[in-house]
XYZ file of C-alpha atoms in Angstrom:
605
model
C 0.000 0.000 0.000
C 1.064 3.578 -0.439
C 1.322 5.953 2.259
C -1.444 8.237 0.524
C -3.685 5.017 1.033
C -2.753 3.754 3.874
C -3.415 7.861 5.615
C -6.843 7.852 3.627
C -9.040 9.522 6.794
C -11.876 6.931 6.088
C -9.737 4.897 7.761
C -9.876 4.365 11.401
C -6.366 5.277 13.672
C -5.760 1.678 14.634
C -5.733 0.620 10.571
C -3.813 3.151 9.923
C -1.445 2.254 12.663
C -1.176 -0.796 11.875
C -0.852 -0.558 8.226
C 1.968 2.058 8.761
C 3.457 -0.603 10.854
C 3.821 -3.084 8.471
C 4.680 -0.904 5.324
C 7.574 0.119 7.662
C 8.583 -3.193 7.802
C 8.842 -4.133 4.592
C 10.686 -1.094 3.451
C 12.966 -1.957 6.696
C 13.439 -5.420 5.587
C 14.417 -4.671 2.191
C 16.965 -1.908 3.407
C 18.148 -4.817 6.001
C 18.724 -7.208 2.802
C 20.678 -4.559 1.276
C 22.972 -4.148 3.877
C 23.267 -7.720 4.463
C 24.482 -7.844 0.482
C 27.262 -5.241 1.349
C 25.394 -2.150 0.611
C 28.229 0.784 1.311
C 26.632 2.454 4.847
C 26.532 5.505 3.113
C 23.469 4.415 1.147
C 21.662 2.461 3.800
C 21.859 5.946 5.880
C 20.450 7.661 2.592
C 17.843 5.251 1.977
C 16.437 5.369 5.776
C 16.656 9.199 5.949
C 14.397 9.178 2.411
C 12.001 6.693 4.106
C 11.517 9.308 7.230
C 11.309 11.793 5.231
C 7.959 10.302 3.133
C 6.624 9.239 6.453
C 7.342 12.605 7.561
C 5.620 15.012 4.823
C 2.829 12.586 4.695
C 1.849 12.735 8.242
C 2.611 16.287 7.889
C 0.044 16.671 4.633
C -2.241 14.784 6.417
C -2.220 16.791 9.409
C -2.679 19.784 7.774
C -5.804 18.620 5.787
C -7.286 17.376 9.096
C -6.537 20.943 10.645
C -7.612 22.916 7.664
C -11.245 20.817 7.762
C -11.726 21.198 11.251
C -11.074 24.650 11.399
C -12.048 25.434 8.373
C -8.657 27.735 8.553
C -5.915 27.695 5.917
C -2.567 27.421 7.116
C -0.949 29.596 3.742
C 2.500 30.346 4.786
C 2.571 29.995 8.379
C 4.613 26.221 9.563
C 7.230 24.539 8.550
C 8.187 21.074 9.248
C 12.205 21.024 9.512
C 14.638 18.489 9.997
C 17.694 19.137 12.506
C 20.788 17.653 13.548
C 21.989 14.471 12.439
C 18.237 14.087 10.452
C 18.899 17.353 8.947
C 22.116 15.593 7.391
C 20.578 13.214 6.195
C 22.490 10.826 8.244
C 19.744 8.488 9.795
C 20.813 5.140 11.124
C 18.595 2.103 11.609
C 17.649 3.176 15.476
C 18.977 6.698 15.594
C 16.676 9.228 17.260
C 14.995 11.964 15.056
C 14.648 15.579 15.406
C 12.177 17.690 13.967
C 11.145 21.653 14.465
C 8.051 23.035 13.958
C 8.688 26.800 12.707
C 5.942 28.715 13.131
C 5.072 32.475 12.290
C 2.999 33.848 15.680
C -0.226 33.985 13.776
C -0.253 30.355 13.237
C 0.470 29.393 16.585
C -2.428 27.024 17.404
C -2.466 25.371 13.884
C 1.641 24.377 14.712
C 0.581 23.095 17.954
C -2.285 20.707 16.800
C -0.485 19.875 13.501
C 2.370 18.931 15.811
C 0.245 17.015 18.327
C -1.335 14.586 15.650
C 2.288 13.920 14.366
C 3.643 13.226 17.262
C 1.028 10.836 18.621
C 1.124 8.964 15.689
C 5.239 8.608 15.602
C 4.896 7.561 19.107
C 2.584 4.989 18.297
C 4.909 3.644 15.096
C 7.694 3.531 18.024
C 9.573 6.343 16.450
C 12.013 7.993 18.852
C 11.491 11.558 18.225
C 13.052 14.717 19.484
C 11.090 17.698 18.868
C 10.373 21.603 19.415
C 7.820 24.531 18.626
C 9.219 27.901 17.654
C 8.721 30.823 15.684
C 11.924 32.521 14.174
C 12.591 34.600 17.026
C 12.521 31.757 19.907
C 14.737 29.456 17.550
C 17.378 33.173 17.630
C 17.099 33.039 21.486
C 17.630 29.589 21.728
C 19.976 29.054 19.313
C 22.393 32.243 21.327
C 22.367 30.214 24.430
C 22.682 26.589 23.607
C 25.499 25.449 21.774
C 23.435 22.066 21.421
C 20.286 23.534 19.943
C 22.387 26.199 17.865
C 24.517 23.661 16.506
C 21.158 21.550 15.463
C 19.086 24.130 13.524
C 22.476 25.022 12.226
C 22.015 21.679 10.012
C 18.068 22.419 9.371
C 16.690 20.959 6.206
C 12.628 22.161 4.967
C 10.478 18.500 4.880
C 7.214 20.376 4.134
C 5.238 23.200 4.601
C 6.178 27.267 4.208
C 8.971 27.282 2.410
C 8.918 31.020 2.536
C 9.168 30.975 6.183
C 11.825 28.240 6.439
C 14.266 30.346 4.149
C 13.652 33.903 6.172
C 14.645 31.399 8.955
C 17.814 30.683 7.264
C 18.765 33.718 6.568
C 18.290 35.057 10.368
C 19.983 32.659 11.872
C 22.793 32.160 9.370
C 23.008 36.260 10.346
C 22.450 37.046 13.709
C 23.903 33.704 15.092
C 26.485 32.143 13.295
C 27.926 34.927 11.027
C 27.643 37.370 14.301
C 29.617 35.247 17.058
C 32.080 32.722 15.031
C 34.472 32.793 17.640
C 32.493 32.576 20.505
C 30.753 29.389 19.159
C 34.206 27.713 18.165
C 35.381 28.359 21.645
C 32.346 26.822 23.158
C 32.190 23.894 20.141
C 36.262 23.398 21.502
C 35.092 23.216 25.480
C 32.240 20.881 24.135
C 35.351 18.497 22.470
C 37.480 18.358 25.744
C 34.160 17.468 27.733
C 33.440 14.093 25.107
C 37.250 13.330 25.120
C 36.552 12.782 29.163
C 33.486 11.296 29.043
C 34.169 8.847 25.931
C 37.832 8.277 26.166
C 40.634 10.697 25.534
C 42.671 8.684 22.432
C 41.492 6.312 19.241
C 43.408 3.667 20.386
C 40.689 2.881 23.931
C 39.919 -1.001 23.213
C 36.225 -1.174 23.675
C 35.314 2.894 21.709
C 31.852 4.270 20.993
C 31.887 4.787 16.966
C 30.281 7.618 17.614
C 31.426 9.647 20.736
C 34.925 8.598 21.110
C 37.804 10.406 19.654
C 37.877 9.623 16.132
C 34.153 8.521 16.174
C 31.728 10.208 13.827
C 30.937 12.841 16.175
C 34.588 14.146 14.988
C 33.304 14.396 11.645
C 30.420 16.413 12.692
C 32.655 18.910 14.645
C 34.746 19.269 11.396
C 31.716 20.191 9.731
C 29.953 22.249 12.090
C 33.528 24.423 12.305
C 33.503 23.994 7.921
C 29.674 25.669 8.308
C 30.506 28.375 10.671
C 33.468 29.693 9.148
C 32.731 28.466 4.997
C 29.064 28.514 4.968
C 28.825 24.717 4.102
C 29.220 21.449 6.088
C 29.481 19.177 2.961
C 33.065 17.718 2.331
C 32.728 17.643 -0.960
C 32.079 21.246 -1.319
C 34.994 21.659 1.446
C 37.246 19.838 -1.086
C 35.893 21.874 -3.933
C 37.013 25.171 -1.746
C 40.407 23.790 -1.076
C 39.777 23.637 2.501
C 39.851 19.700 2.250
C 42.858 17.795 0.191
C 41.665 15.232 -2.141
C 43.767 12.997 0.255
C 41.892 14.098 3.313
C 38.264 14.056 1.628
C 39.186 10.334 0.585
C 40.472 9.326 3.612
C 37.312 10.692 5.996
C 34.647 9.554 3.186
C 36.116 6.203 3.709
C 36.291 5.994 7.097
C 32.827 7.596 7.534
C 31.595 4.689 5.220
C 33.376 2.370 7.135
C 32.085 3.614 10.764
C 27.924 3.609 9.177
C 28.334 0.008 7.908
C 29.455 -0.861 11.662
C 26.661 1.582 13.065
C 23.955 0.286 11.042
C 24.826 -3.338 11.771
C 24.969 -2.660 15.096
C 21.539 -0.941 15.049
C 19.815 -3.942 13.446
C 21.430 -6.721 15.524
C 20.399 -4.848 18.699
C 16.951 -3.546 17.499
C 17.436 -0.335 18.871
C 20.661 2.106 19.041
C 23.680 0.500 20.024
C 27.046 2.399 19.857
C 29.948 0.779 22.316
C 31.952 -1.911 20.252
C 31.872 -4.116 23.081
C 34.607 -7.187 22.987
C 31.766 -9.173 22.232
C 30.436 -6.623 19.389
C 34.055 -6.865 18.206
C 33.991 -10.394 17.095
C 30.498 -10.593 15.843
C 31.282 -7.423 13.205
C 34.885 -9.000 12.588
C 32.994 -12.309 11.254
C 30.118 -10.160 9.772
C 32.769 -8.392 7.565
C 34.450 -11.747 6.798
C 37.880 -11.551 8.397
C 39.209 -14.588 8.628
C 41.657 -15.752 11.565
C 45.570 -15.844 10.452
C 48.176 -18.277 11.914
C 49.112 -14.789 14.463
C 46.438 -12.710 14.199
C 42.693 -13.276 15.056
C 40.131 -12.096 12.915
C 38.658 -10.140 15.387
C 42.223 -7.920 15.707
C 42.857 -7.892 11.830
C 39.114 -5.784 12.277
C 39.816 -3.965 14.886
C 43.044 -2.680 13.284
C 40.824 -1.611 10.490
C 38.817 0.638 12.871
C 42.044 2.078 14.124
C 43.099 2.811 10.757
C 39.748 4.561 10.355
C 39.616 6.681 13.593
C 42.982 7.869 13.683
C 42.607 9.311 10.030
C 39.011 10.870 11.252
C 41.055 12.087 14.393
C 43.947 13.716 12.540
C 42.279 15.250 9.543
C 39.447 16.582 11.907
C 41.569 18.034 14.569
C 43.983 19.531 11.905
C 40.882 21.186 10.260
C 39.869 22.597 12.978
C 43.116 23.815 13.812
C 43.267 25.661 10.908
C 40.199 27.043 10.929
C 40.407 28.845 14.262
C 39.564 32.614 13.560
C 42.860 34.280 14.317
C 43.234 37.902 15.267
C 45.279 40.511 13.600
C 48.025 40.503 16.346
C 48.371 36.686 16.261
C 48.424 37.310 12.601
C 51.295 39.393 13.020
C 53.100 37.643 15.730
C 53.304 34.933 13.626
C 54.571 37.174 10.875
C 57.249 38.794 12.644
C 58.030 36.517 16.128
C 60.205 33.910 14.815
C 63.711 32.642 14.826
C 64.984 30.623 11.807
C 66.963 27.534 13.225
C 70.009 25.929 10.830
C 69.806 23.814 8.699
C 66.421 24.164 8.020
C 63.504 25.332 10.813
C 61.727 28.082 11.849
C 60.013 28.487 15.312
C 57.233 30.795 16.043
C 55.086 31.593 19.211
C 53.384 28.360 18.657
C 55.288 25.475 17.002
C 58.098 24.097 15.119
C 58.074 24.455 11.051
C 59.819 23.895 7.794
C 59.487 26.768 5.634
C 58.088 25.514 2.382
C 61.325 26.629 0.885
C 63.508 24.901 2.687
C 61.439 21.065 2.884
C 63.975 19.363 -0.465
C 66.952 20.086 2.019
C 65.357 18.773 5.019
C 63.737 15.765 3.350
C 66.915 14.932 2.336
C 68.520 13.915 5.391
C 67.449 11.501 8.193
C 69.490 13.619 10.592
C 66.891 16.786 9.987
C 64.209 14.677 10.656
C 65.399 13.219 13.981
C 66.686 17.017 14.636
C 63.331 18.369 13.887
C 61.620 16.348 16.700
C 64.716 17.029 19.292
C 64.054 20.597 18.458
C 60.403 20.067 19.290
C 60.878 18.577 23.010
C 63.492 21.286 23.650
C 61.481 24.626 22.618
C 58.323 22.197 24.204
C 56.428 23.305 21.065
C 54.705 20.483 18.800
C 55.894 20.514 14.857
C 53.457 21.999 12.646
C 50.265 20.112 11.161
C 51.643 20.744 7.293
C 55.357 19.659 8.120
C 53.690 16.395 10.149
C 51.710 15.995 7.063
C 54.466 16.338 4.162
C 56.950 14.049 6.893
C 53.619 11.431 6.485
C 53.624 11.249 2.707
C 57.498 12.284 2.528
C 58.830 8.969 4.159
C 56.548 6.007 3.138
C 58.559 4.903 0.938
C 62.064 5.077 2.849
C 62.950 2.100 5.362
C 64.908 2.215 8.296
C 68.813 2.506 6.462
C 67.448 6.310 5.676
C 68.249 6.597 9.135
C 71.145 4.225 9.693
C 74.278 7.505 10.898
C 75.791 7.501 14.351
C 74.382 10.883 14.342
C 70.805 9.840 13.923
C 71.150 7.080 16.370
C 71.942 9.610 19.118
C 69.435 12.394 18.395
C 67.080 9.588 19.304
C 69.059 8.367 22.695
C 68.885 12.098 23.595
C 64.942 12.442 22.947
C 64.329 9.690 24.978
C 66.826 11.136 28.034
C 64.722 14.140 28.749
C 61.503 13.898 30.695
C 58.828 16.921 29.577
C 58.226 15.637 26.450
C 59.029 12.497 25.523
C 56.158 10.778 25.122
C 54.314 13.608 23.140
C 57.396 13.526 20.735
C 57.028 10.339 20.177
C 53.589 10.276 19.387
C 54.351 13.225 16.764
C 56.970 11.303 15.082
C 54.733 7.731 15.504
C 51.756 10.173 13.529
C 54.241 11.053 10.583
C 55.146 7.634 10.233
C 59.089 8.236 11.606
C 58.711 6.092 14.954
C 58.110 2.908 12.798
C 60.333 3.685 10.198
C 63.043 4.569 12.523
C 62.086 1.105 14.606
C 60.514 -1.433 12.151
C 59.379 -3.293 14.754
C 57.033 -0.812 15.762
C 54.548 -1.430 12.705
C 53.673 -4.715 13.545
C 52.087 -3.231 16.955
C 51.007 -0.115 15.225
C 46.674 -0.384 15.650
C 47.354 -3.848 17.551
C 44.556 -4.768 19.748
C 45.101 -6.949 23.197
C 42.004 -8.853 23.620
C 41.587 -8.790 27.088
C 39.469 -7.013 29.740
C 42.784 -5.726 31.379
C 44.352 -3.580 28.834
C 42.427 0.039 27.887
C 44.504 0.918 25.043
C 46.179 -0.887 21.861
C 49.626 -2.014 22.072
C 51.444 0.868 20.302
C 49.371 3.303 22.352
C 50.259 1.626 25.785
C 54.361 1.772 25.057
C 53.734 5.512 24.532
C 51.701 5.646 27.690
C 54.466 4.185 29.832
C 57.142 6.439 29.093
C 54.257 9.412 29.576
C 53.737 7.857 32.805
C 56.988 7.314 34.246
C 58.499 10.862 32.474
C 55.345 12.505 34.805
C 57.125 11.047 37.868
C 59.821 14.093 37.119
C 57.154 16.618 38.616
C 56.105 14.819 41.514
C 57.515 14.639 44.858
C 56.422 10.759 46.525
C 58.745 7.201 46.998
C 58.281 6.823 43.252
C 59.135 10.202 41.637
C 62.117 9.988 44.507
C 63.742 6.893 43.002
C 62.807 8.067 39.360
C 64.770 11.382 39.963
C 67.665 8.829 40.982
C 68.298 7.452 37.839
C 71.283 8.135 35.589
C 70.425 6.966 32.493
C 66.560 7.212 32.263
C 66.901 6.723 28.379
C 67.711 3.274 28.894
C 64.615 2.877 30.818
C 62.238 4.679 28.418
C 63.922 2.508 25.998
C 62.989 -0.537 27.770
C 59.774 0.797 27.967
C 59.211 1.488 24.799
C 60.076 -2.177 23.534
C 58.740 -4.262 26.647
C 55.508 -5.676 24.651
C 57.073 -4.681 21.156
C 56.708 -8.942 20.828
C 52.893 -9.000 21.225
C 50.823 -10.272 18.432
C 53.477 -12.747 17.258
C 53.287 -16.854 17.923
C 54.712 -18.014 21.359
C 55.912 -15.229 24.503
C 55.771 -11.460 23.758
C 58.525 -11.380 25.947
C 61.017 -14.104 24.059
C 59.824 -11.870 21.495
C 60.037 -9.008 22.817
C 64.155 -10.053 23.708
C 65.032 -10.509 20.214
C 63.414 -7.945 18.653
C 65.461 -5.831 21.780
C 68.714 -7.434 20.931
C 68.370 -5.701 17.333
C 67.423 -2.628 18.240
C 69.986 -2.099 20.610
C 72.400 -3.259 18.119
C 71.248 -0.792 14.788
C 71.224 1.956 17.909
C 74.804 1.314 18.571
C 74.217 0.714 22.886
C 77.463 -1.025 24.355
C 77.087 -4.416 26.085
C 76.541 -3.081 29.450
C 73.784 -0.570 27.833
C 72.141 -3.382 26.228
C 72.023 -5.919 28.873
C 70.269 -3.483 30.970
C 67.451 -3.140 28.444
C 67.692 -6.504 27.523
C 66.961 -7.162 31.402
C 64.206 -5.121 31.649
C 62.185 -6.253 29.037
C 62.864 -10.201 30.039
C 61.626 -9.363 33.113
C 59.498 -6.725 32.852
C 56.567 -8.963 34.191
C 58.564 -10.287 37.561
C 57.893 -7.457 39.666
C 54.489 -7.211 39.432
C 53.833 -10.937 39.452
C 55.464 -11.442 43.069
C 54.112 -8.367 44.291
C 50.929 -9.367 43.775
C 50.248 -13.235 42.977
C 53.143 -14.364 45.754
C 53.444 -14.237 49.816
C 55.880 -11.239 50.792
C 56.004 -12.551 54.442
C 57.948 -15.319 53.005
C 61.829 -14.112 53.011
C 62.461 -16.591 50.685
C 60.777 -15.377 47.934
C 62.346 -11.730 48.653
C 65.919 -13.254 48.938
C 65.676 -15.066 45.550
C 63.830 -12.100 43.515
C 67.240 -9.871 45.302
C 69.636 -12.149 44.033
C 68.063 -12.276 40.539
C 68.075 -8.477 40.027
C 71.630 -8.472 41.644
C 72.281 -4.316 41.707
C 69.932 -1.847 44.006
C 70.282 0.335 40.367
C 68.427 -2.520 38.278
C 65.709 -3.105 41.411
C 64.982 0.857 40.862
C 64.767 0.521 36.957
C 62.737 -2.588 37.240
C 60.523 -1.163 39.993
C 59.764 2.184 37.516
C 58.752 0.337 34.405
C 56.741 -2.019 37.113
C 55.092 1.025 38.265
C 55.055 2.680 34.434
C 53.826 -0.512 33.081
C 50.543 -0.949 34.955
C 49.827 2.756 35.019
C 49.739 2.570 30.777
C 47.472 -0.106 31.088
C 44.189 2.039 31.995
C 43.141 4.933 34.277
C 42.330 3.008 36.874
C 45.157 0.536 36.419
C 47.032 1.070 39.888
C 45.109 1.107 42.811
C 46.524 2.277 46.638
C 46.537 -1.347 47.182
C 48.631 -2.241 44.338
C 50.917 0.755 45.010
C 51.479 -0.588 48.147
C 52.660 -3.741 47.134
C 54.792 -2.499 44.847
């Protein structure tokens, strides 16, 4: 039946219910089948935001004829129907909630009210979950100034049906008295509004169980990208943003892809459930890995193969939406001219403002030509404790995928990277900088294979690569704390050789057998290509063998027993190699997860 039919006011509510019921069904079902036959997410989200919208305009037609002959008033130009938020995108999945407005002009008042009543019962009845609001032009303006939720929702407002007249003098209003008036003021809010989700719904990509929409590099990132795109460019569509310039073709592909990717998950999540599900629980996690078809490997399960997929996905959402952002920050004249005139140009080949570290455009065929400027661009970094630029992270990204690790094989190269990882401040943010431009892993093969590598477990927060970076953050914190800990931390002479052990203590998971026989060999060579002496190396090498050993006894064994104490003493041998193995103990379970150490575990440490 068509809708026109099935809305025919001969018929009684409960037909019509229940003929709207079904006709949902099937149009569900056959949008379900698509999906199930691969259908890309984008048009499964296209299709079920064109099946609202017909249920939409023909309750809203209907409505309006049931008004008009009871009241024997005509409406003319005086409601609209509009779509908002994530409906006003047109980006509906299966069990997402919909928002509507009903724009009304203040003569028309009552007819919005009962037009909006009879719509509303009957979505509630079809089990619709439906957000909605009544306001003329000037409440949406008063509304929209004070709530950077509802202003950034009728900033995506699309006309279903009614005065179109009235919806466009909306428009224009609000385009002019709220976004084009404040810009800054609602970037500053939509940037508070970022750091509150980042605590709420996990403050990296690489958490192990994310929400695919809320946690960084969800799709919610997408949406801030285009909510800053439509404040300060007057669209939110990345393909008109790539069409201005303000997207690369690279960075358009890479977030249309990952968008796709993140709606195929969303939807099937959304069906399976019957309702809206978000979380990739573990369980989620291997359910989608077999429902895309990964297939277990001799070393990698299925379900990690997937979830390095998702990585791959976020972190490229995370990145190009954070960079956007970045860059489209409304910057004042004096900043302007700060940045024109407060600088220092740094041999061979960098410049450093009030903000970061850069190569000059100019000088980026002499820099890419040496490993030595690359390593010396990150030292630089930690030292003036400013981060390197988005554009020089981005040409170092495409600039070095196709060197290996010989591009840095000079003594010179070897120590810039001793020396990063000797001064606490900064290393772990370096790290991560160079890790995002693709150096870490080139510099350390190694690191790609844990690069996006899940640990299936319930212990572990964070993905492998992410939890080595985590330890040295933790243990380079300890510098700025007074306590036991930070005491015996402040003790130790050569702290690179301990952020080097930390760095490669689980560099052996997701390979056959122990991570940490692993872990040893894959030690042995780096120490080797990084040119450590014997004595250097076996203190690494000791670390990461044992990296487990402290923790274990402190809190699987009996410390009352002396025995136990006496034999874990002789092992270590040296009061200097019970202090390094007691930080990266301490480092170690602190990178696991927030919550990680507890007083009690502290205590047996």
């Amino acid at each position: 039946m068509t809708l026109r039919e099935i809305l025919d006011p001969s018929l009684n509510r409960t037909t019509q219910i229940a003929q709207m019921k079904e006709f949902l069904r099937e149009r569900r079902r056959a949008l379900y089948d698509l999906h199930q036959k691969g259908a890309s997410g984008r048009h499964v989200v296209r299709e079920l935001t064109e099946l609202t919208d017909e249920v939409l305009t023909a309750l809203y037609r209907s409505a309006v004829i049931h008004f008009e002959a009871s009241t024997a008033e005509y409406i003319q130009e005086g409601v609209s129907l509009v779509a908002v938020g994530g409906y006003g995108r047109r980006e509906l999945n299966p069990f997402s909630d919909m928002d509507i407005l009903f724009l009304y002009h203040p003569s028309r008042k009552k007819a919005a009210e009962e037009i909006s009543k009879e719509m509303l019962y009957f979505l509630w009845d079809l089990d619709f979950t439906v957000g909605y609001s009544l306001r003329t032009i000037d409440d949406a303006l008063r509304i929209g100034y004070g709530d950077l939720t509802a202003r950034t929702a009728m900033m995506e407002s699309r006309l279903l049906a009614g005065s179109e007249y009235l919806f466009q003098e909306f428009q224009r209003v609000y385009y002019h008295k709220i976004i084009e008036k404040d810009r800054s003021r609602y970037v500053s809010d939509l940037l508070s509004q970022i750091e509150k989700e980042r605590r709420k719904f996990g403050s990296t990509v690489y958490i192990l169980e994310p929400n695919i929409k809320r946690s960084e590099g969800g799709l919610r990132d997408i949406h801030y990208l285009q909510w800053v795109a439509f404040t300060c460019y007057g669209t939110y569509s990345l393909v008109e943003l790539q069409k201005q310039g303000r997207l690369s073709s690279y960075d358009y592909n890479a977030l249309a892809e990952a968008q796709n990717f993140l709606w195929i998950l969303r939807n099937e999540m959304h069906f399976h459930a019957g309702k809206s599900s978000d979380v990739l629980t573990f369980q989620e996690q291997k359910r989608l890995a077999d429902f895309l078809r990964f297939e277990n490997q001799p070393h990698l399960l299925a379900v990690e193969q997937f979830m390095q997929q998702y990585y791959r996905h976020s972190t490229a959402i995370s990145q190009i939406s954070a960079r956007f952002i970045r860059r489209a920050l409304p910057a004042s004249f004096f900043r302007k001219l700060a940045d024109r005139v407060m600088f220092r140009n740094i041999p061979p080949c960098f410049r450093e403002n009030r903000r970061e570290v850069i190569v000059p455009e100019k000088k980026r065929g002499e820099f890419l030509a040496s490993g030595e400027n690359i390593l010396a661009l990150f030292q630089l970094s930690q030292k003036v404790k400013k981060p390197v630029s988005d554009d020089t992270l981005e040409m170092l990204r495409r600039g070095t995928e196709f060197r290996d690790a010989s591009f840095f094989q000079s003594p010179r190269c070897k120590k810039l990277f001793m020396e990063i990882l000797s001064e606490p401040g900064r290393i772990a943010s370096t790290l991560r900088q160079m890790h995002q431009a693709g150096i870490l892993g080139t510099f350390i093969p190694e690191f790609h294979h844990v690069n996006r590598l899940m640990q299936y477990n319930v212990y572990h927060k964070y993905t492998v690569d992410e939890h080595l970076i985590r330890t040295i953050e933790e243990a380079e914190s300890l510098a700025g704390e007074t306590g036991v800990i930070a005491q015996v931390y402040k003790m130790i002479q050569r702290k690179d050789l301990l952020h080097l052990a930390l760095l490669l203590h689980d560099i052996g998971k997701g390979r056959p057998g122990d991570h940490t026989d692993w872990g040893v060999e894959i030690g042995k060579k780096v120490n080797a290509w990084l040119g450590l002496s014997s004595e250097e190396s076996d203190t690494v090498l000791f670390l990461i063998r044992n990296h487990l050993m402290m923790s274990n006894i402190a809190l699987r064994r009996d410390l009352g027993d002396e025995k136990i104490l006496i034999e874990f003493a002789r092992h270590l041998g040296q009061a200097e190699t019970l202090k390094l193995l007691f930080l990266l103990t301490y480092a170690d379970i602190k990178g696991v997860g927030p919550d990680a150490l507890t007083d009690w575990k502290r205590g047996l440490l």
